[in-house]
Coordinates of C-alpha atoms in Angstrom, one line a residue:
M1 CA -90.3 134.6 -27.5
Q2 CA -91.0 137.9 -25.7
M3 CA -89.4 137.7 -22.3
N4 CA -90.7 139.7 -19.3
P5 CA -87.9 142.1 -18.3
E6 CA -89.1 142.1 -14.7
N7 CA -88.6 138.3 -14.3
R8 CA -86.2 137.4 -11.6
W9 CA -84.0 135.3 -13.8
V10 CA -83.7 138.1 -16.3
K11 CA -82.6 140.3 -13.4
K12 CA -80.2 137.7 -12.1
A13 CA -78.7 137.4 -15.6
E14 CA -78.1 141.2 -15.6
T15 CA -76.0 141.0 -12.4
I16 CA -73.4 138.7 -14.0
P17 CA -70.7 140.0 -16.4
W18 CA -71.0 137.1 -18.8
D19 CA -68.8 138.7 -21.5
A20 CA -65.9 139.4 -19.1
I21 CA -66.1 135.9 -17.6
E22 CA -66.3 134.3 -21.0
E23 CA -63.3 136.3 -22.3
R24 CA -61.1 135.3 -19.4
Y25 CA -62.0 131.6 -19.0
A26 CA -63.1 130.6 -22.5
A27 CA -59.9 128.5 -22.8
L28 CA -61.4 126.1 -20.3
F29 CA -63.9 124.9 -22.9
P30 CA -61.9 124.3 -26.1
S31 CA -63.4 122.9 -29.2
N32 CA -60.4 122.0 -31.4
R33 CA -61.9 118.7 -32.4
G34 CA -64.9 116.6 -31.9
V35 CA -68.2 118.0 -30.6
T36 CA -68.3 121.7 -30.2
A37 CA -67.7 122.7 -26.6
K38 CA -70.4 124.4 -24.6
P39 CA -70.0 128.1 -23.8
L40 CA -69.0 129.1 -20.3
R41 CA -72.3 130.9 -19.7
M42 CA -74.1 127.7 -20.3
A43 CA -71.8 125.8 -17.9
F44 CA -71.7 128.4 -15.2
G45 CA -75.3 129.4 -15.5
S46 CA -76.4 125.8 -15.2
L47 CA -74.5 125.3 -12.0
I48 CA -76.0 128.5 -10.5
L49 CA -79.5 127.2 -11.5
R50 CA -78.8 123.9 -9.8
K51 CA -77.9 125.7 -6.5
H52 CA -81.1 127.8 -6.7
I53 CA -83.4 124.9 -7.4
G54 CA -81.7 122.3 -5.2
C55 CA -82.3 119.3 -7.4
S56 CA -80.3 116.5 -9.1
D57 CA -78.5 116.9 -12.4
R58 CA -81.2 115.0 -14.3
E59 CA -84.0 117.1 -12.8
L60 CA -82.1 120.3 -13.7
L61 CA -82.1 119.3 -17.4
E62 CA -85.8 118.7 -17.2
Q63 CA -86.4 122.1 -15.6
I64 CA -84.2 123.8 -18.2
T65 CA -86.1 122.1 -21.0
E66 CA -89.5 123.2 -19.6
N67 CA -88.6 126.8 -18.5
P68 CA -87.7 129.4 -21.2
Y69 CA -86.4 131.8 -18.5
F70 CA -83.9 129.1 -17.5
Q71 CA -82.8 128.8 -21.1
Y72 CA -82.4 132.6 -21.3
F73 CA -80.3 132.6 -18.1
I74 CA -77.8 130.0 -19.6
G75 CA -77.5 132.0 -22.8
L76 CA -79.6 130.1 -25.4
P77 CA -80.6 132.4 -28.3
G78 CA -84.1 131.0 -28.4
Y79 CA -86.4 128.4 -26.9
R80 CA -85.4 124.8 -27.5
M81 CA -87.7 121.8 -26.8
E82 CA -84.8 119.4 -26.3
P83 CA -82.1 119.5 -23.5
P84 CA -79.1 121.6 -24.4
F85 CA -76.7 118.9 -23.0
V86 CA -76.6 115.6 -21.2
P87 CA -76.7 115.4 -17.4
S88 CA -73.3 113.9 -17.0
L89 CA -71.7 117.0 -18.6
L90 CA -72.5 118.9 -15.3
V91 CA -69.8 116.9 -13.6
E92 CA -67.3 118.0 -16.2
F93 CA -68.4 121.6 -15.7
R94 CA -67.7 121.3 -11.9
K95 CA -64.3 119.8 -12.6
R96 CA -63.2 122.5 -15.0
L97 CA -64.5 125.4 -12.8
T98 CA -62.2 124.9 -9.9
P99 CA -62.6 126.7 -6.6
E100 CA -59.8 129.2 -7.5
I101 CA -61.6 130.0 -10.8
L102 CA -65.0 130.3 -9.1
G103 CA -63.4 132.6 -6.5
D104 CA -62.2 134.9 -9.2
I105 CA -65.6 134.8 -10.9
N106 CA -67.2 135.8 -7.6
D107 CA -64.9 138.8 -7.3
M108 CA -65.7 139.8 -10.8
I109 CA -69.4 139.6 -10.1
L110 CA -69.0 141.7 -6.9
E111 CA -66.8 144.3 -8.6
Y112 CA -69.3 144.5 -11.6
N113 CA -72.3 145.2 -9.3
T114 CA -70.6 147.5 -6.7
A115 CA -68.7 149.7 -9.2
D116 CA -71.7 152.1 -9.5
D117 CA -72.3 152.1 -5.7
D118 CA -68.8 153.4 -5.0
N119 CA -69.7 156.6 -7.0
D120 CA -73.3 156.8 -5.9
P121 CA -73.8 159.3 -3.1
N122 CA -77.2 157.8 -2.2
G123 CA -75.7 154.2 -1.8
S124 CA -76.8 152.6 1.4
P125 CA -74.6 150.3 3.6
S126 CA -75.3 146.6 4.1
E127 CA -77.9 145.3 6.5
G128 CA -77.0 144.8 10.1
C129 CA -73.7 146.9 9.8
T130 CA -73.3 150.6 10.3
E131 CA -70.9 152.0 7.7
E132 CA -67.9 153.5 9.4
T133 CA -65.8 156.2 7.8
S134 CA -63.1 158.4 9.2
S135 CA -60.5 160.8 8.1
D136 CA -57.7 158.3 8.5
S137 CA -56.9 155.5 6.0
N138 CA -59.2 152.8 7.6
S139 CA -62.8 152.5 6.6
G140 CA -65.6 150.0 6.6
T141 CA -66.4 146.8 8.5
M142 CA -65.5 143.2 7.8
I143 CA -67.2 140.2 9.5
I144 CA -65.6 136.8 9.5
D145 CA -66.5 133.4 11.0
A146 CA -66.1 129.7 10.3
T147 CA -68.6 126.9 9.6
C148 CA -68.7 123.4 8.3
A149 CA -70.4 122.3 5.0
P150 CA -71.6 118.7 5.9
Q151 CA -71.3 115.9 3.4
N152 CA -74.1 113.5 2.6
I153 CA -72.5 110.4 4.1
E154 CA -73.6 107.7 6.5
F155 CA -72.8 108.3 10.1
P156 CA -69.4 106.6 10.5
Q157 CA -69.8 103.7 13.0
D158 CA -66.7 101.5 13.4
I159 CA -68.5 98.2 12.7
N160 CA -70.2 99.6 9.6
L161 CA -66.8 100.8 8.2
L162 CA -65.3 97.5 8.9
N163 CA -68.1 95.7 7.2
Q164 CA -67.8 97.9 4.1
T165 CA -64.1 97.4 4.0
R166 CA -64.5 93.6 4.1
E167 CA -67.2 93.7 1.3
N168 CA -64.9 95.9 -0.9
L169 CA -62.1 93.4 -0.5
E170 CA -64.3 90.4 -1.3
Y171 CA -65.7 92.1 -4.4
M172 CA -62.1 93.0 -5.5
I173 CA -61.0 89.4 -5.1
D174 CA -64.0 88.2 -7.1
E175 CA -63.1 90.6 -9.9
I176 CA -59.5 89.5 -10.0
C177 CA -60.4 85.8 -10.0
F178 CA -62.9 86.3 -12.8
S179 CA -60.5 88.3 -14.9
Y180 CA -57.6 85.9 -14.6
N181 CA -59.7 82.7 -14.5
L182 CA -58.5 81.8 -11.0
K183 CA -60.1 79.7 -8.2
K184 CA -61.7 81.9 -5.5
P185 CA -60.2 81.5 -2.1
R186 CA -62.4 80.5 0.9
M187 CA -63.6 83.7 2.6
Y188 CA -66.7 82.6 4.7
R189 CA -68.5 85.7 3.6
E190 CA -71.9 84.5 4.8
V191 CA -70.5 83.9 8.3
A192 CA -68.8 87.3 8.3
R193 CA -72.0 88.9 7.2
G194 CA -73.9 87.2 10.0
D195 CA -71.4 88.3 12.6
Y196 CA -71.9 91.9 11.5
L197 CA -75.8 91.8 11.3
A198 CA -76.2 90.3 14.7
P199 CA -75.2 93.4 16.6
A200 CA -76.2 95.8 13.9
K201 CA -79.9 94.9 14.3
C202 CA -79.8 95.2 18.1
K203 CA -81.3 98.3 19.6
R204 CA -78.8 98.4 22.4
R205 CA -75.2 97.4 21.9
T206 CA -72.8 97.3 24.7
G207 CA -69.2 98.4 24.3
K208 CA -68.0 94.8 25.0
R209 CA -70.1 93.4 22.2
I210 CA -69.0 96.1 19.7
R211 CA -65.4 95.4 20.5
K212 CA -66.0 91.6 20.0
V213 CA -67.5 92.2 16.6
S214 CA -64.7 94.6 15.6
K215 CA -62.2 92.0 16.4
K216 CA -63.9 89.4 14.2
Q217 CA -64.2 91.9 11.3
L218 CA -60.6 92.8 11.6
Q219 CA -59.6 89.2 11.3
Y220 CA -61.7 88.7 8.1
I221 CA -60.1 91.9 6.6
R222 CA -56.6 90.7 7.5
R223 CA -57.2 87.4 5.7
D224 CA -58.6 89.1 2.6
L225 CA -55.7 91.5 2.5
R226 CA -53.3 88.5 2.6
Y227 CA -55.2 86.9 -0.3
I228 CA -54.7 90.1 -2.4
D229 CA -51.0 90.3 -1.5
E230 CA -50.6 86.7 -2.6
L231 CA -52.3 87.5 -5.9
L232 CA -50.2 90.6 -6.4
A233 CA -47.0 88.6 -5.7
Q234 CA -48.0 86.4 -8.7
G235 CA -47.7 89.3 -11.0
I236 CA -51.4 90.3 -11.2
E237 CA -52.0 94.0 -11.9
L238 CA -54.9 95.9 -10.5
K239 CA -57.0 98.5 -12.4
P240 CA -56.4 102.1 -11.4
K241 CA -59.7 102.3 -9.5
Q242 CA -59.0 99.0 -7.7
L243 CA -55.6 100.3 -6.7
E244 CA -57.0 103.5 -5.3
R245 CA -59.7 101.6 -3.4
L246 CA -57.1 99.2 -2.0
I247 CA -55.0 102.0 -0.6
V248 CA -58.1 103.4 1.1
V249 CA -59.2 100.1 2.7
R250 CA -55.6 99.4 3.9
K251 CA -55.6 102.7 5.7
V252 CA -59.0 102.1 7.2
Y253 CA -57.8 98.7 8.4
E254 CA -54.7 100.2 9.9
Q255 CA -56.7 103.0 11.7
Q256 CA -59.3 100.6 13.0
E257 CA -56.7 98.1 14.2
Y258 CA -54.8 100.9 16.0
M259 CA -58.0 102.1 17.7
Y260 CA -58.9 98.5 18.7
C261 CA -55.4 97.7 20.1
N262 CA -55.1 101.0 22.0
N263 CA -58.8 101.1 23.1
T264 CA -59.4 104.6 21.7
H265 CA -61.6 106.4 19.2
K266 CA -59.1 109.0 18.0
V267 CA -56.6 108.6 15.2
P268 CA -54.9 111.2 12.9
D269 CA -56.5 111.7 9.5
R270 CA -59.4 109.4 10.3
I271 CA -61.3 108.1 7.3
V272 CA -65.1 108.2 7.9
S273 CA -66.2 107.2 4.4
I274 CA -64.7 104.6 2.1
S275 CA -66.2 106.1 -1.1
Q276 CA -65.2 109.7 0.0
P277 CA -61.9 109.2 1.9
Y278 CA -61.1 112.9 1.8
V279 CA -64.0 113.8 4.3
R280 CA -62.8 114.4 7.8
P281 CA -64.7 114.8 11.1
I282 CA -64.9 118.5 12.1
V283 CA -65.5 119.2 15.8
R284 CA -67.6 122.3 16.1
G285 CA -69.0 122.0 19.6
K286 CA -72.6 122.8 18.6
A287 CA -75.4 121.6 20.8
K288 CA -77.3 119.9 17.9
E289 CA -74.3 118.3 16.2
P290 CA -71.0 118.4 18.1
T291 CA -69.1 116.8 15.2
E292 CA -69.8 117.3 11.5
F293 CA -68.4 115.5 8.6
G294 CA -67.4 117.7 5.7
A295 CA -65.3 120.7 4.7
K296 CA -64.4 123.6 7.0
L297 CA -64.5 127.1 5.6
D298 CA -64.0 130.7 6.7
L299 CA -66.5 133.2 5.3
S300 CA -66.0 136.9 5.3
I301 CA -68.8 139.5 4.8
D302 CA -67.7 142.8 3.2
N303 CA -70.4 145.4 2.5
G304 CA -73.1 142.6 2.8
F305 CA -71.5 140.2 0.3
A306 CA -69.7 136.9 1.1
R307 CA -66.3 135.6 0.1
I308 CA -64.6 132.4 1.1
E309 CA -61.2 133.1 2.7
K310 CA -60.2 129.5 3.3
L311 CA -61.6 126.1 2.4
S312 CA -60.2 122.8 3.6
F313 CA -61.3 119.3 4.5
E314 CA -58.6 119.2 7.2
T315 CA -59.1 120.8 10.6
Y316 CA -57.3 124.1 11.2
N317 CA -57.4 127.0 13.6
E318 CA -59.5 129.9 12.4
S319 CA -57.2 132.5 13.9
E320 CA -54.5 131.6 11.3
V321 CA -56.9 132.9 8.5
L322 CA -57.6 136.4 9.9
I323 CA -54.4 138.3 8.8
G324 CA -54.7 136.8 5.3
A325 CA -58.3 137.9 5.1
I326 CA -57.4 141.5 6.1
E327 CA -54.7 141.6 3.5
Q328 CA -57.1 140.5 0.8
Y329 CA -59.5 143.3 2.0
F330 CA -56.7 145.8 1.7
K331 CA -55.9 144.5 -1.8
R332 CA -59.5 144.9 -3.0
N333 CA -60.2 148.3 -1.5
G334 CA -56.8 150.0 -1.0
Y335 CA -57.4 150.5 2.7
Y336 CA -57.8 148.5 5.9
P337 CA -61.1 148.1 7.6
K338 CA -61.9 150.2 10.6
R339 CA -63.3 147.3 12.6
V340 CA -63.4 143.5 12.3
L341 CA -66.2 141.5 13.9
A342 CA -65.1 137.9 14.9
D343 CA -65.3 135.3 17.6
K344 CA -63.0 135.1 20.6
I345 CA -61.0 132.4 18.9
Y346 CA -59.6 135.0 16.5
R347 CA -58.3 137.1 19.4
T348 CA -54.7 135.8 19.6
R349 CA -51.7 137.9 20.6
D350 CA -50.3 137.8 17.1
N351 CA -53.6 139.0 15.6
T352 CA -54.1 141.8 18.2
A353 CA -50.6 143.0 17.6
Y354 CA -51.2 143.1 13.9
F355 CA -54.5 145.0 14.4
K356 CA -52.8 147.5 16.7
L357 CA -50.1 148.1 14.1
H358 CA -52.6 148.9 11.4
G359 CA -55.2 150.8 13.6
I360 CA -57.9 148.2 13.3
R361 CA -60.4 147.5 16.1
L362 CA -61.1 143.9 16.7
S363 CA -64.4 143.1 18.4
G364 CA -64.5 141.6 21.9
P365 CA -62.8 142.4 25.2
A366 CA -59.2 143.4 25.1
L367 CA -56.5 141.0 26.4
V368 CA -55.6 143.4 29.3
R369 CA -57.0 144.1 32.7
P370 CA -60.6 145.4 32.5
K371 CA -61.3 149.1 33.0
K372 CA -62.9 150.5 36.2
D373 CA -65.9 151.9 34.2
P374 CA -66.8 149.3 31.6
K375 CA -70.1 150.9 30.5
A376 CA -68.7 152.3 27.3
D377 CA -67.0 149.0 26.4
K378 CA -70.2 147.1 27.1
K379 CA -72.2 149.3 24.7
I380 CA -69.6 148.8 21.9
E381 CA -69.5 145.0 22.6
Y382 CA -73.3 144.9 22.3
E383 CA -73.3 146.8 19.0
D384 CA -70.6 144.5 17.6
A385 CA -72.5 141.4 18.7
V386 CA -75.6 142.6 17.0
D387 CA -73.8 143.5 13.7
R388 CA -71.9 140.2 13.7
I389 CA -75.2 138.3 13.3
E390 CA -75.0 139.1 9.6
V391 CA -72.4 136.3 9.0
E392 CA -74.6 133.8 10.9
R393 CA -77.5 134.9 8.7
A394 CA -75.4 134.2 5.7
F395 CA -74.5 130.7 6.9
S396 CA -78.2 130.0 7.5
L397 CA -79.3 131.3 4.1
A398 CA -76.5 129.4 2.2
K399 CA -77.4 126.1 4.0
R400 CA -81.2 126.4 3.7
R401 CA -81.6 127.8 0.2
F402 CA -78.3 127.3 -1.7
G403 CA -77.3 123.7 -1.0
L404 CA -74.5 124.3 1.6
G405 CA -76.4 122.4 4.2
L406 CA -75.9 119.0 2.6
L407 CA -73.5 118.4 -0.2
T408 CA -74.3 115.5 -2.5
T409 CA -71.2 115.6 -4.8
R410 CA -68.8 112.7 -4.6
L411 CA -65.4 113.9 -5.7
E412 CA -63.2 116.2 -3.7
S413 CA -62.7 118.7 -6.5
T414 CA -66.4 118.9 -7.4
T415 CA -67.4 119.2 -3.7
E416 CA -65.1 122.2 -3.3
S417 CA -66.6 123.8 -6.4
S418 CA -70.1 123.1 -5.2
I419 CA -69.3 125.0 -1.9
V420 CA -68.0 128.1 -3.8
L421 CA -71.0 128.0 -6.1
S422 CA -73.4 128.1 -3.1
I423 CA -71.7 131.4 -2.0
I424 CA -71.9 132.8 -5.6
A425 CA -75.6 131.9 -5.9
M426 CA -76.3 133.6 -2.6
N427 CA -74.5 136.8 -3.7
V428 CA -76.3 136.9 -7.1
D429 CA -79.6 136.4 -5.3
R430 CA -78.8 139.3 -3.0
F431 CA -77.9 141.6 -5.9
T432 CA -81.3 140.8 -7.4
G433 CA -83.0 141.9 -4.2
L434 CA -81.0 145.1 -4.0
F435 CA -82.2 146.0 -7.5
F436 CA -85.8 146.4 -6.3
V437 CA -84.6 148.2 -3.2
R438 CA -82.8 150.7 -5.4
V439 CA -85.9 151.3 -7.5
L440 CA -88.0 152.0 -4.4
L441 CA -85.4 154.4 -3.0
S442 CA -85.3 156.2 -6.4
I443 CA -89.1 156.5 -6.3
F444 CA -89.1 158.0 -2.8
Q445 CA -86.3 160.4 -3.9
G446 CA -88.3 161.7 -6.8
T447 CA -86.5 160.1 -9.7
Y448 CA -89.7 158.4 -10.9
V449 CA -92.1 161.2 -10.3
G450 CA -93.7 160.7 -13.6
L451 CA -94.3 157.1 -12.8
I452 CA -96.0 158.1 -9.5
L453 CA -98.3 160.6 -11.3
D454 CA -99.3 157.9 -13.8
L455 CA -100.1 155.5 -11.1
T456 CA -102.1 158.2 -9.2
F457 CA -104.2 159.3 -12.2

């Protein structure tokens, strides 16, 4: 088929160094035996497509089958009327392309597209930031901030978690008794279910009633755990998935019992989802959602393009990431930034001492007595606050258009890969937009004078 060279997916494909990525990471997809492995362009391109479309794995295969430009983007030599792979293979793609590998691929894409800009005297700086250059060794601006990538889980209420724990244990006991032809113990599951539904259906639940229901559910769980311990003592072996789930429900029971006995709602490493025990509550202090449930990440903006500096499901202090991010900036560019735009939480004494040592200006008021004439400082603070909006715009764009606002993956490894893919998809989309901007700038600068004359006459 004849492809339109101005199509957006053709332009996006041109912004990715497929050959270099394939050469470095082709070993991830070996084909020594069995069915021939898919090329890396098909794997990586399909994951990027999924982030742009925002659909399920099955819907993505339907879209690829129907759209020839999608097939061109993933590297098929010609149009095919059948799906190039099965939907379940996307999970394997996300497992093999780890966050570390995807981070390297993101750096390769940024280096591939910005190599010409470094030598282009007409290159323009990124939006929202004024390019700063000086005669000393420092140059440029780096913006950094933290956000949370929420996971698609049910809001963790204590009685719901206890009910799910009890149901998991009952199902596990049923499987063991069926596999070993044993008599099921008495569990009163209908009574336990009724004790849970009575307050769950109420519009208004008092703290006293919730506490009473939690006590009953803890008793049911304690009895089911005793049954399983008795079965294990008889020499019965659990399947690997059953053993993993048993470890999770035991920890949930211990945490809920601790909170009930101490009349508190705080516990270290609290589990908020039985199916995804790695998810943790992240307190962000926002007006809309004070607490979010997902991964916390630090995102840096350098010359308009995003990089993930740290990604973790555990809570951490953002100020600990700043020095490492600056060192990565120096490793990429060979010099330190002239200024860094960040929140007040990054302004610790260790960070300010590090910045003073390397001649970097950190946005925000200094940790000293204010000056008598603060007009100049107020002007600089206002400019920094305006320029720092770019990282907030990147968060909004990644969450609205590229799937960072609600992650639907189930495994910890695939969730981390999905987060990095959202940032890569956002950078690729930005490169595609910059291509048309460069064409317009070239037209106004007289490069395409012949084209203008043709359009005129």
